[in-house]
Amino acid sequence: MKSDAVRQGMQQAPHRSLFNALGHTEEEMKKPLIGIVSSYNEIVPGHMNLDKIVEAVKLGVAMAGGVPVVFPAIAVCDGIAMGHIGMKYSLVTRDLIADSTECMAKAHQFDALVMVPNCDKNVPGLLMAAARVNVPTIFVSGGPMLAGHVKGCKTSLSSMFEAVGAYAAGKITEEDVREYEEKTCPTCGSCSGMYTANSMNCLTEAIGMGLSGNGTIPAVYSERIKLAKHAGMKIVELWQKNIRPRDIMTEKAFHNALTVDMALGCSTNTMLHLPAIAREAGVTLNVDIANAISAKTPNLCHLAPAGHTYMEDLNEAGGVYAVMNELNKKNLLYTDLITVTGKTVGENIAGRVNRNPEVIRPIDNPYSETGGIAVLKGNIAPDSGVVKRSAVVPEMMVHEGPARVFDCEEDAIAAIKGGKIVAGDVVVIRYEGPKGGPGMREMLNPTSAIAGMGLGSSVALITDGRFSGASRGASIGHVSPEAAVGGPIALIHEGDIIRIDIPANKLDVLVSDEELEARRKEWKPREPKVKEGYLARYEKMVTSANLGAVLI
């Protein structure tokens, strides 16, 4: 056992004395030491129930003959952090989570790990740690919240943000906003649409690191507790068989994850997280392959914010495995890959029934023949830009309009809510990238304001920042290179005509190469916005968004 390094032999007598201080018995000293990484806290709705999940995991581990030991991981609530300086501290926690988990796992020589995450950066951070530490590991998330109900319709957090925009446009009353406040988020759990947290929890199943239901069983269902017990039992089996994350998270497994991503219509943040996780697993994942996968992968789901179905509906329809079984009807997946079930992908998804063809479209009747995410390139984004194609209305798939340029999110929001943005405009928000932010803030407030004010079918937004999975519309993020390093987005002038062609994967400003070069010669780097603390260190170390915004 790996833990023999801290528990067996005369040299380890001092170590055993400390285990004795923890109350460990002689019997426990002979069993595998299973670390349980708990993301429980009392500020994130998706994490407030994780204490119960962790207790169920502990019971499962003990039932299977392991010794469960809990240690913590941090997590930020993106919704609470949204729209202010707090959002600079969201993406950056992904690396803190990975680093701190690596430290704890290796310092104490755990034989295996159970990761208990739920929300946006917590899931990819722990997947990165799993690949890096590479001891047998399984994931069990806290699960999605149930949808809210307002005026007879199901709602989610994106509805709440859009209500603020609708109020600013005079379309709803303050009392209406209050009703949304009270009813939109009715339970604990990750927000109920196909936002980043649920996207990553579903892709954890698709890549083979979570059991069936990990991404979709609602947080408040007792089935979630049973899933946690099974994960606790399964990790001991994985330890016995020595099945490790890098055995599971192979290049083909990431191909499967991207394919499922396209079918589900996941958050564009997956285009940041999958390359970062792959890098830790020793796999090079270039986001450019997303278009090739998208070209042959039909979009089968329109979950909120793209449509009016929610995670609870996907769960009832058969969940991620039902989606994968539909995809397998056209041989779009690698099915011979090992997973944490101890079985292959093909064995896992065999016979999984699509119980609701309105929630999961059959493979021969998709929402579109191409996938939910597109990578765009052009003279604004020589490396890449990313859009959630499945959440763009048809009339905005090709758009041409004048640039309305802002150098920070706050200025853009003020202009949108002040009525200064009109139909046809292309809002450009720059100096919000990984370095420029620093921290690459999500732009849910401006996209929600645009949608809430009735401009979602006529106004586009591009940024070197990123978007919440709750954003919808022609919202193009991750523009690389970013403005802070002199990327072409920094050279756009107010009024320049921008052309967006999503079907052709193109994003251009209609300015000559000579004019752009002249502007480039006049451009000067800006002073860093933050000069001390973690963000200052992050700004110096972070790479471009098209590389996953990883630290080097």
XYZ file of C-alpha atoms in Angstrom:
552
model
C 0.000 0.000 0.000
C 1.150 3.538 -0.741
C 0.232 4.466 2.831
C 2.836 1.994 4.146
C 5.227 4.936 3.820
C 3.512 6.545 6.801
C 2.152 3.546 8.699
C 4.389 0.461 8.459
C 7.899 -0.372 9.752
C 10.001 0.722 12.704
C 10.967 3.971 10.980
C 7.291 4.890 10.887
C 6.739 4.517 14.641
C 6.567 8.329 15.065
C 4.034 8.500 12.251
C 1.920 5.790 13.886
C 1.948 7.732 17.127
C 0.223 10.557 15.283
C -2.334 8.175 13.794
C -2.829 6.960 17.346
C -3.575 10.578 18.310
C -6.250 10.541 15.602
C -7.869 7.498 17.210
C -6.893 5.010 14.516
C -6.931 1.387 15.644
C -4.439 -1.356 14.810
C -7.074 -2.880 12.545
C -7.393 0.358 10.581
C -3.633 0.608 10.169
C -3.750 -2.502 7.954
C -6.466 -1.192 5.614
C -6.190 1.209 2.645
C -6.166 4.875 3.613
C -8.817 6.621 1.497
C -8.721 10.417 1.305
C -12.103 12.087 0.860
C -11.777 15.609 -0.516
C -14.762 17.540 0.853
C -15.751 20.802 -0.814
C -18.377 21.497 1.846
C -18.892 25.110 2.885
C -21.725 27.388 3.989
C -21.529 30.049 1.256
C -22.135 28.004 -1.925
C -25.685 26.590 -2.370
C -24.211 23.723 -4.353
C -21.946 22.801 -1.453
C -24.109 23.233 1.618
C -25.272 19.608 1.339
C -21.851 18.069 0.803
C -21.455 17.185 4.473
C -24.220 14.608 3.962
C -22.607 13.340 0.767
C -19.266 12.990 2.555
C -20.820 11.056 5.439
C -22.384 8.659 2.916
C -19.038 8.244 1.147
C -17.326 7.522 4.467
C -19.896 4.849 5.236
C -19.399 3.269 1.804
C -15.615 3.239 2.201
C -15.855 1.637 5.639
C -18.390 -0.942 4.400
C -15.927 -1.967 1.676
C -12.980 -2.273 4.046
C -11.217 1.080 3.679
C -10.339 3.780 6.189
C -11.997 7.090 5.217
C -10.153 10.332 6.044
C -11.699 13.697 5.145
C -9.825 16.852 4.190
C -11.133 20.072 2.599
C -11.083 21.924 -0.705
C -12.222 25.513 -1.212
C -14.973 26.627 -3.585
C -16.318 29.996 -4.777
C -19.977 30.599 -5.642
C -19.819 32.153 -9.108
C -23.320 33.582 -8.762
C -22.473 35.492 -5.588
C -19.082 36.519 -7.032
C -20.642 37.744 -10.293
C -20.382 41.333 -11.498
C -17.783 42.688 -9.070
C -14.163 42.138 -8.067
C -15.095 38.767 -6.589
C -15.380 37.246 -10.062
C -11.642 37.787 -10.521
C -11.248 35.137 -7.808
C -13.326 32.427 -9.485
C -11.271 30.826 -12.264
C -8.072 31.305 -10.283
C -9.329 28.945 -7.567
C -9.188 26.038 -10.003
C -5.405 25.948 -9.636
C -5.493 26.562 -5.883
C -7.810 23.568 -5.547
C -5.585 21.354 -7.697
C -2.406 22.446 -5.927
C -3.729 22.115 -2.381
C -5.253 18.702 -3.086
C -1.957 17.497 -4.550
C -0.173 18.738 -1.410
C -2.529 16.939 0.960
C -2.652 13.714 -1.047
C 1.104 13.370 -1.454
C 2.086 14.640 1.981
C -0.073 11.989 3.671
C 0.387 9.191 1.122
C -3.267 8.289 0.629
C -3.864 5.022 -1.187
C -6.882 6.366 -3.068
C -9.143 9.417 -3.222
C -12.824 10.235 -3.423
C -13.468 13.732 -4.758
C -16.670 15.426 -3.559
C -17.079 18.649 -5.573
C -20.061 20.363 -7.136
C -19.573 23.829 -8.548
C -17.808 25.547 -11.399
C -14.045 25.545 -10.701
C -14.185 22.915 -8.007
C -14.914 20.038 -10.396
C -12.135 20.781 -12.928
C -9.702 21.670 -10.143
C -10.202 18.264 -8.545
C -10.052 16.493 -11.919
C -6.703 18.211 -12.493
C -5.545 17.033 -9.074
C -6.755 13.493 -9.761
C -4.719 13.308 -12.961
C -1.679 14.834 -11.279
C -1.659 12.627 -8.155
C -2.756 9.535 -10.129
C -3.857 7.230 -7.348
C -7.197 5.411 -7.768
C -9.850 8.136 -7.657
C -13.606 8.455 -8.062
C -15.903 11.493 -8.148
C -19.321 12.005 -6.605
C -20.815 15.476 -6.884
C -23.429 17.168 -4.722
C -25.969 17.263 -7.557
C -28.073 19.976 -9.221
C -30.799 21.988 -7.520
C -34.389 21.611 -8.633
C -35.751 24.236 -11.007
C -37.680 27.151 -9.574
C -41.251 27.998 -10.511
C -42.368 31.552 -11.308
C -45.770 32.378 -12.789
C -46.337 28.762 -13.769
C -42.994 28.328 -15.562
C -39.807 26.579 -14.519
C -36.888 28.922 -13.919
C -33.177 28.888 -13.166
C -30.502 31.398 -12.190
C -30.258 32.793 -15.734
C -33.938 33.784 -15.436
C -33.065 35.716 -12.288
C -30.254 37.687 -13.926
C -32.410 38.389 -16.982
C -35.198 39.655 -14.723
C -32.855 42.429 -13.601
C -32.381 43.452 -17.238
C -36.111 43.313 -17.844
C -36.673 45.565 -14.838
C -34.100 48.061 -16.144
C -36.012 48.131 -19.445
C -39.290 48.772 -17.624
C -40.745 45.420 -18.693
C -41.407 44.031 -15.213
C -42.018 45.532 -11.785
C -39.947 45.474 -8.620
C -42.513 43.056 -7.206
C -41.885 40.720 -10.145
C -38.140 40.806 -9.439
C -38.835 40.004 -5.784
C -40.877 36.957 -6.837
C -37.954 35.740 -8.946
C -35.628 36.284 -5.970
C -37.752 34.132 -3.725
C -38.573 31.305 -6.137
C -35.733 30.904 -8.663
C -33.340 28.878 -6.502
C -35.616 26.713 -4.324
C -33.184 24.047 -3.073
C -29.526 23.385 -2.433
C -27.445 22.112 -5.338
C -25.634 23.434 -8.393
C -27.841 25.818 -10.413
C -30.491 23.916 -12.333
C -29.554 24.621 -15.972
C -26.727 23.268 -18.122
C -24.325 25.792 -16.642
C -20.651 25.156 -15.950
C -21.043 23.127 -12.751
C -23.557 20.719 -14.244
C -21.647 20.626 -17.526
C -18.496 19.501 -15.754
C -20.321 17.006 -13.522
C -21.926 15.466 -16.622
C -18.586 15.369 -18.445
C -17.073 13.655 -15.388
C -19.449 10.775 -16.187
C -18.667 10.965 -19.899
C -14.911 10.823 -19.359
C -15.303 7.854 -17.023
C -14.487 9.363 -13.599
C -17.992 9.315 -12.054
C -20.753 6.771 -11.647
C -24.026 6.967 -13.562
C -26.153 9.829 -12.223
C -23.190 11.845 -10.976
C -24.149 14.780 -13.172
C -27.935 14.657 -13.026
C -29.446 13.186 -9.834
C -30.878 16.232 -7.990
C -29.117 17.265 -4.800
C -32.232 16.767 -2.665
C -32.988 13.218 -3.861
C -32.159 10.333 -1.564
C -30.741 8.610 -4.637
C -27.824 11.051 -4.350
C -26.971 9.632 -0.896
C -27.083 6.105 -2.307
C -24.794 7.187 -5.156
C -22.302 8.514 -2.606
C -22.321 5.219 -0.688
C -21.715 3.325 -3.907
C -18.823 5.662 -4.788
C -17.315 4.965 -1.363
C -17.570 1.224 -1.921
C -16.332 1.445 -5.501
C -13.119 3.285 -4.593
C -11.899 0.297 -2.585
C -12.485 -1.902 -5.637
C -10.593 0.580 -7.828
C -7.721 0.479 -5.328
C -7.718 -3.317 -5.360
C -7.620 -3.343 -9.173
C -5.178 -0.396 -9.294
C -7.315 1.492 -11.836
C -5.966 5.040 -11.887
C -7.091 8.360 -13.381
C -4.524 8.289 -16.180
C -5.750 4.807 -17.141
C -9.197 6.376 -17.578
C -8.499 9.938 -18.771
C -6.843 9.041 -22.062
C -6.872 10.951 -25.345
C -9.848 8.891 -26.506
C -11.694 9.605 -23.253
C -11.291 13.346 -23.820
C -12.638 12.813 -27.336
C -15.694 11.179 -25.739
C -16.058 14.090 -23.318
C -15.984 16.639 -26.151
C -18.520 14.597 -28.108
C -20.930 14.479 -25.158
C -20.230 18.176 -24.577
C -21.476 18.917 -28.105
C -24.563 16.746 -27.710
C -25.554 18.254 -24.356
C -24.836 21.870 -25.297
C -22.536 22.445 -22.343
C -21.035 25.677 -21.045
C -18.234 27.284 -23.064
C -16.136 27.050 -19.901
C -15.558 23.406 -20.793
C -13.233 24.728 -23.508
C -11.039 26.101 -20.719
C -11.277 23.172 -18.351
C -10.907 20.128 -20.605
C -7.519 21.254 -22.015
C -6.309 22.047 -18.482
C -7.353 18.621 -17.179
C -5.892 16.887 -20.236
C -2.561 18.618 -19.664
C -2.376 17.140 -16.164
C -3.151 13.713 -17.617
C -0.319 14.005 -20.136
C -2.694 14.539 -23.057
C -2.476 17.470 -25.479
C -5.980 18.734 -26.218
C -6.112 21.537 -28.776
C -9.478 23.337 -28.756
C -9.312 23.455 -32.553
C -10.498 19.841 -32.653
C -13.808 20.990 -31.155
C -15.060 22.074 -34.574
C -14.141 18.750 -36.162
C -16.007 16.884 -33.424
C -18.910 19.334 -33.593
C -19.216 18.867 -37.344
C -20.202 15.221 -36.891
C -21.935 15.382 -33.483
C -25.629 16.323 -33.390
C -26.906 18.586 -30.623
C -29.488 16.511 -28.739
C -30.343 18.677 -25.715
C -31.524 22.259 -25.215
C -31.330 22.587 -21.463
C -31.582 26.026 -19.845
C -30.436 28.599 -20.816
C -30.702 27.275 -24.401
C -34.214 25.918 -23.820
C -36.885 25.241 -21.250
C -35.767 21.915 -19.805
C -33.649 21.486 -16.701
C -31.276 19.042 -15.041
C -34.101 17.235 -13.266
C -35.679 16.633 -16.692
C -32.433 15.245 -18.092
C -32.205 12.931 -15.091
C -35.722 11.614 -15.625
C -35.051 11.179 -19.338
C -32.190 8.780 -18.625
C -29.248 11.076 -17.857
C -25.823 11.215 -19.430
C -25.674 7.505 -20.251
C -28.897 7.786 -22.274
C -27.352 10.651 -24.262
C -24.209 8.571 -24.797
C -26.259 5.601 -25.960
C -27.954 7.814 -28.567
C -24.536 8.982 -29.771
C -23.314 5.414 -29.951
C -26.036 4.612 -32.487
C -23.845 6.481 -34.966
C -20.589 5.122 -33.527
C -19.503 8.546 -32.285
C -17.884 7.274 -29.075
C -14.924 5.106 -28.145
C -16.634 2.341 -26.205
C -13.720 0.118 -25.190
C -12.333 2.502 -22.563
C -12.156 1.576 -18.875
C -14.091 3.705 -16.365
C -14.484 3.968 -12.585
C -17.313 1.438 -12.743
C -14.616 -1.130 -13.503
C -16.402 -1.676 -16.815
C -15.995 -0.132 -20.251
C -17.945 2.786 -21.675
C -19.808 0.370 -23.942
C -20.805 -1.854 -21.035
C -21.950 1.161 -19.021
C -24.264 2.624 -21.655
C -25.618 -0.570 -23.194
C -29.413 -0.620 -23.065
C -29.748 2.839 -21.514
C -33.178 4.036 -22.617
C -34.068 7.561 -23.713
C -37.283 8.015 -21.730
C -38.183 11.454 -23.083
C -37.416 12.349 -26.719
C -38.406 15.955 -25.997
C -35.564 16.314 -23.488
C -33.009 14.095 -25.241
C -33.682 14.232 -28.956
C -33.186 10.897 -30.763
C -30.028 10.771 -32.838
C -32.045 10.940 -36.076
C -34.050 13.999 -34.933
C -31.531 16.376 -33.322
C -31.898 20.072 -32.626
C -29.066 20.516 -35.108
C -26.730 18.254 -37.027
C -23.755 20.004 -35.447
C -22.707 20.325 -31.829
C -23.463 22.925 -29.185
C -20.094 24.732 -29.141
C -18.126 26.378 -31.938
C -14.555 27.708 -31.994
C -14.269 30.862 -34.114
C -11.157 32.363 -35.700
C -10.349 35.456 -37.692
C -8.436 38.704 -37.482
C -9.988 39.451 -34.073
C -9.210 35.986 -32.742
C -6.180 34.494 -34.537
C -5.892 31.754 -31.907
C -9.556 31.248 -31.035
C -12.855 32.485 -29.666
C -15.637 30.272 -28.311
C -19.429 30.483 -28.578
C -22.245 28.299 -27.252
C -23.849 27.829 -30.655
C -26.854 25.943 -29.287
C -27.907 29.034 -27.277
C -27.745 31.449 -30.254
C -30.991 32.358 -32.025
C -31.025 31.633 -35.784
C -31.047 35.293 -36.804
C -27.759 35.915 -34.950
C -25.801 33.004 -36.409
C -24.509 35.464 -38.990
C -24.338 39.087 -37.874
C -22.619 42.281 -38.904
C -22.660 45.463 -36.856
C -20.746 48.364 -35.321
C -18.387 47.768 -32.409
C -19.270 49.365 -29.086
C -15.979 49.154 -27.235
C -15.477 48.950 -23.461
C -12.306 48.274 -21.517
C -14.049 46.673 -18.530
C -17.286 44.875 -17.708
C -18.644 47.634 -15.478
C -18.567 50.248 -18.269
C -20.382 47.882 -20.612
C -23.127 47.141 -18.077
C -23.662 50.858 -17.463
C -24.044 51.466 -21.202
C -26.435 48.533 -21.685
C -28.666 49.463 -18.756
C -28.437 53.140 -19.733
C -30.043 52.400 -23.087
C -26.922 53.249 -25.089
C -26.773 49.853 -26.839
C -29.192 49.403 -29.738
C -30.220 46.621 -32.093
C -27.395 45.623 -34.418
C -24.550 46.612 -32.089
C -21.622 44.348 -31.248
C -20.513 44.969 -27.658
C -16.761 44.454 -27.195
C -15.467 43.978 -23.637
C -11.692 43.673 -23.430
C -8.856 43.673 -20.894
C -10.827 41.016 -19.008
C -8.758 37.977 -20.080
C -6.655 35.677 -17.888
C -3.891 38.291 -17.580
C -5.901 41.428 -18.245
C -8.592 40.794 -15.667
C -6.686 39.276 -14.101
C -8.747 36.149 -13.625
C -10.954 36.172 -16.747
C -14.279 37.235 -15.280
C -17.567 35.743 -16.468
C -19.860 38.181 -18.271
C -23.267 36.963 -17.107
C -24.429 40.427 -16.045
C -24.041 42.072 -19.476
C -25.397 39.081 -21.419
C -28.373 38.837 -19.066
C -28.995 42.571 -19.327
C -28.971 42.307 -23.127
C -31.398 39.369 -23.045
C -33.622 40.908 -20.365
C -33.938 44.152 -22.316
C -35.144 42.287 -25.391
C -31.923 42.679 -27.403
C -30.849 39.012 -27.373
C -31.867 38.498 -30.998
C -30.148 41.630 -32.295
C -27.020 42.403 -30.211
C -23.809 40.360 -30.009
C -21.083 40.453 -27.365
C -17.435 39.480 -27.752
C -14.803 39.449 -25.027
C -11.402 38.134 -24.028
C -13.127 37.251 -20.771
C -15.527 34.361 -20.528
C -19.198 33.599 -20.048
C -21.196 31.824 -17.423
C -22.931 28.684 -18.608
C -26.078 30.680 -17.823
C -25.336 33.142 -20.648
C -27.227 32.830 -23.907
C -27.213 34.646 -27.211
C -24.386 35.533 -29.593
C -21.868 35.681 -26.760
C -18.326 34.976 -27.956
C -15.678 34.616 -25.278
C -12.085 33.424 -24.742
C -10.900 35.683 -27.599
C -7.200 34.910 -27.915
C -4.672 36.454 -27.843
C -6.205 38.718 -25.222
C -6.011 42.506 -25.171
C -3.508 42.619 -22.304
C -0.822 41.006 -24.466
C -1.631 43.082 -27.542
C -4.123 40.733 -29.166
C -6.145 42.215 -32.055
C -9.181 42.721 -29.819
C -7.148 45.572 -28.267
C -6.979 47.275 -31.680
C -10.729 47.541 -32.328
C -12.058 51.116 -32.481
C -15.546 52.340 -31.642
C -17.704 51.993 -34.746
C -15.562 49.435 -36.574
C -17.779 46.929 -38.348
C -17.509 43.418 -36.932
C -18.676 40.364 -38.812
C -19.664 37.164 -37.004
C -20.271 33.999 -39.027
C -20.822 31.109 -36.624
C -21.593 28.440 -39.269
C -18.290 29.336 -40.972
C -16.450 29.601 -37.623
C -15.319 33.153 -38.442
C -14.898 36.327 -36.358
C -13.486 39.421 -38.084
C -13.310 43.188 -37.871
C -13.730 44.687 -41.334
C -10.542 46.725 -41.228
C -7.577 46.305 -43.571
C -4.443 44.499 -42.486
C -2.515 47.732 -43.041
C -4.781 49.676 -40.713
C -4.570 46.991 -38.017
C -0.791 47.019 -38.294
C -0.726 50.797 -37.902
C -2.897 50.529 -34.808
C -0.672 47.784 -33.433
C 2.360 50.069 -33.635
C 0.508 52.682 -31.559
C -0.706 50.206 -28.916
C 1.038 50.227 -25.542
C 0.805 47.642 -22.746
C -1.185 48.696 -19.710
C -0.121 48.605 -16.118
C -1.397 45.461 -14.327
C -4.705 46.120 -12.569
C -3.592 44.211 -9.476
C -0.088 44.517 -8.042
C -0.198 42.408 -4.891
C -1.572 39.156 -3.534
C -2.564 35.979 -5.321
C -4.013 37.722 -8.390
C -0.706 39.497 -9.030
C 1.140 36.168 -8.956
C -1.557 34.572 -11.114
C -1.258 37.319 -13.753
C 2.452 36.625 -14.122
C 2.021 32.840 -14.462
C -1.189 32.284 -16.449
C -1.249 31.286 -20.115
C -3.731 32.181 -22.849
C -7.361 31.041 -22.785
C -6.910 28.860 -25.877
C -4.394 26.823 -23.849
C -6.829 26.429 -20.962
C -5.554 29.412 -18.917
C -3.175 27.075 -17.083
C -0.318 28.198 -14.880
C 3.280 27.736 -15.965
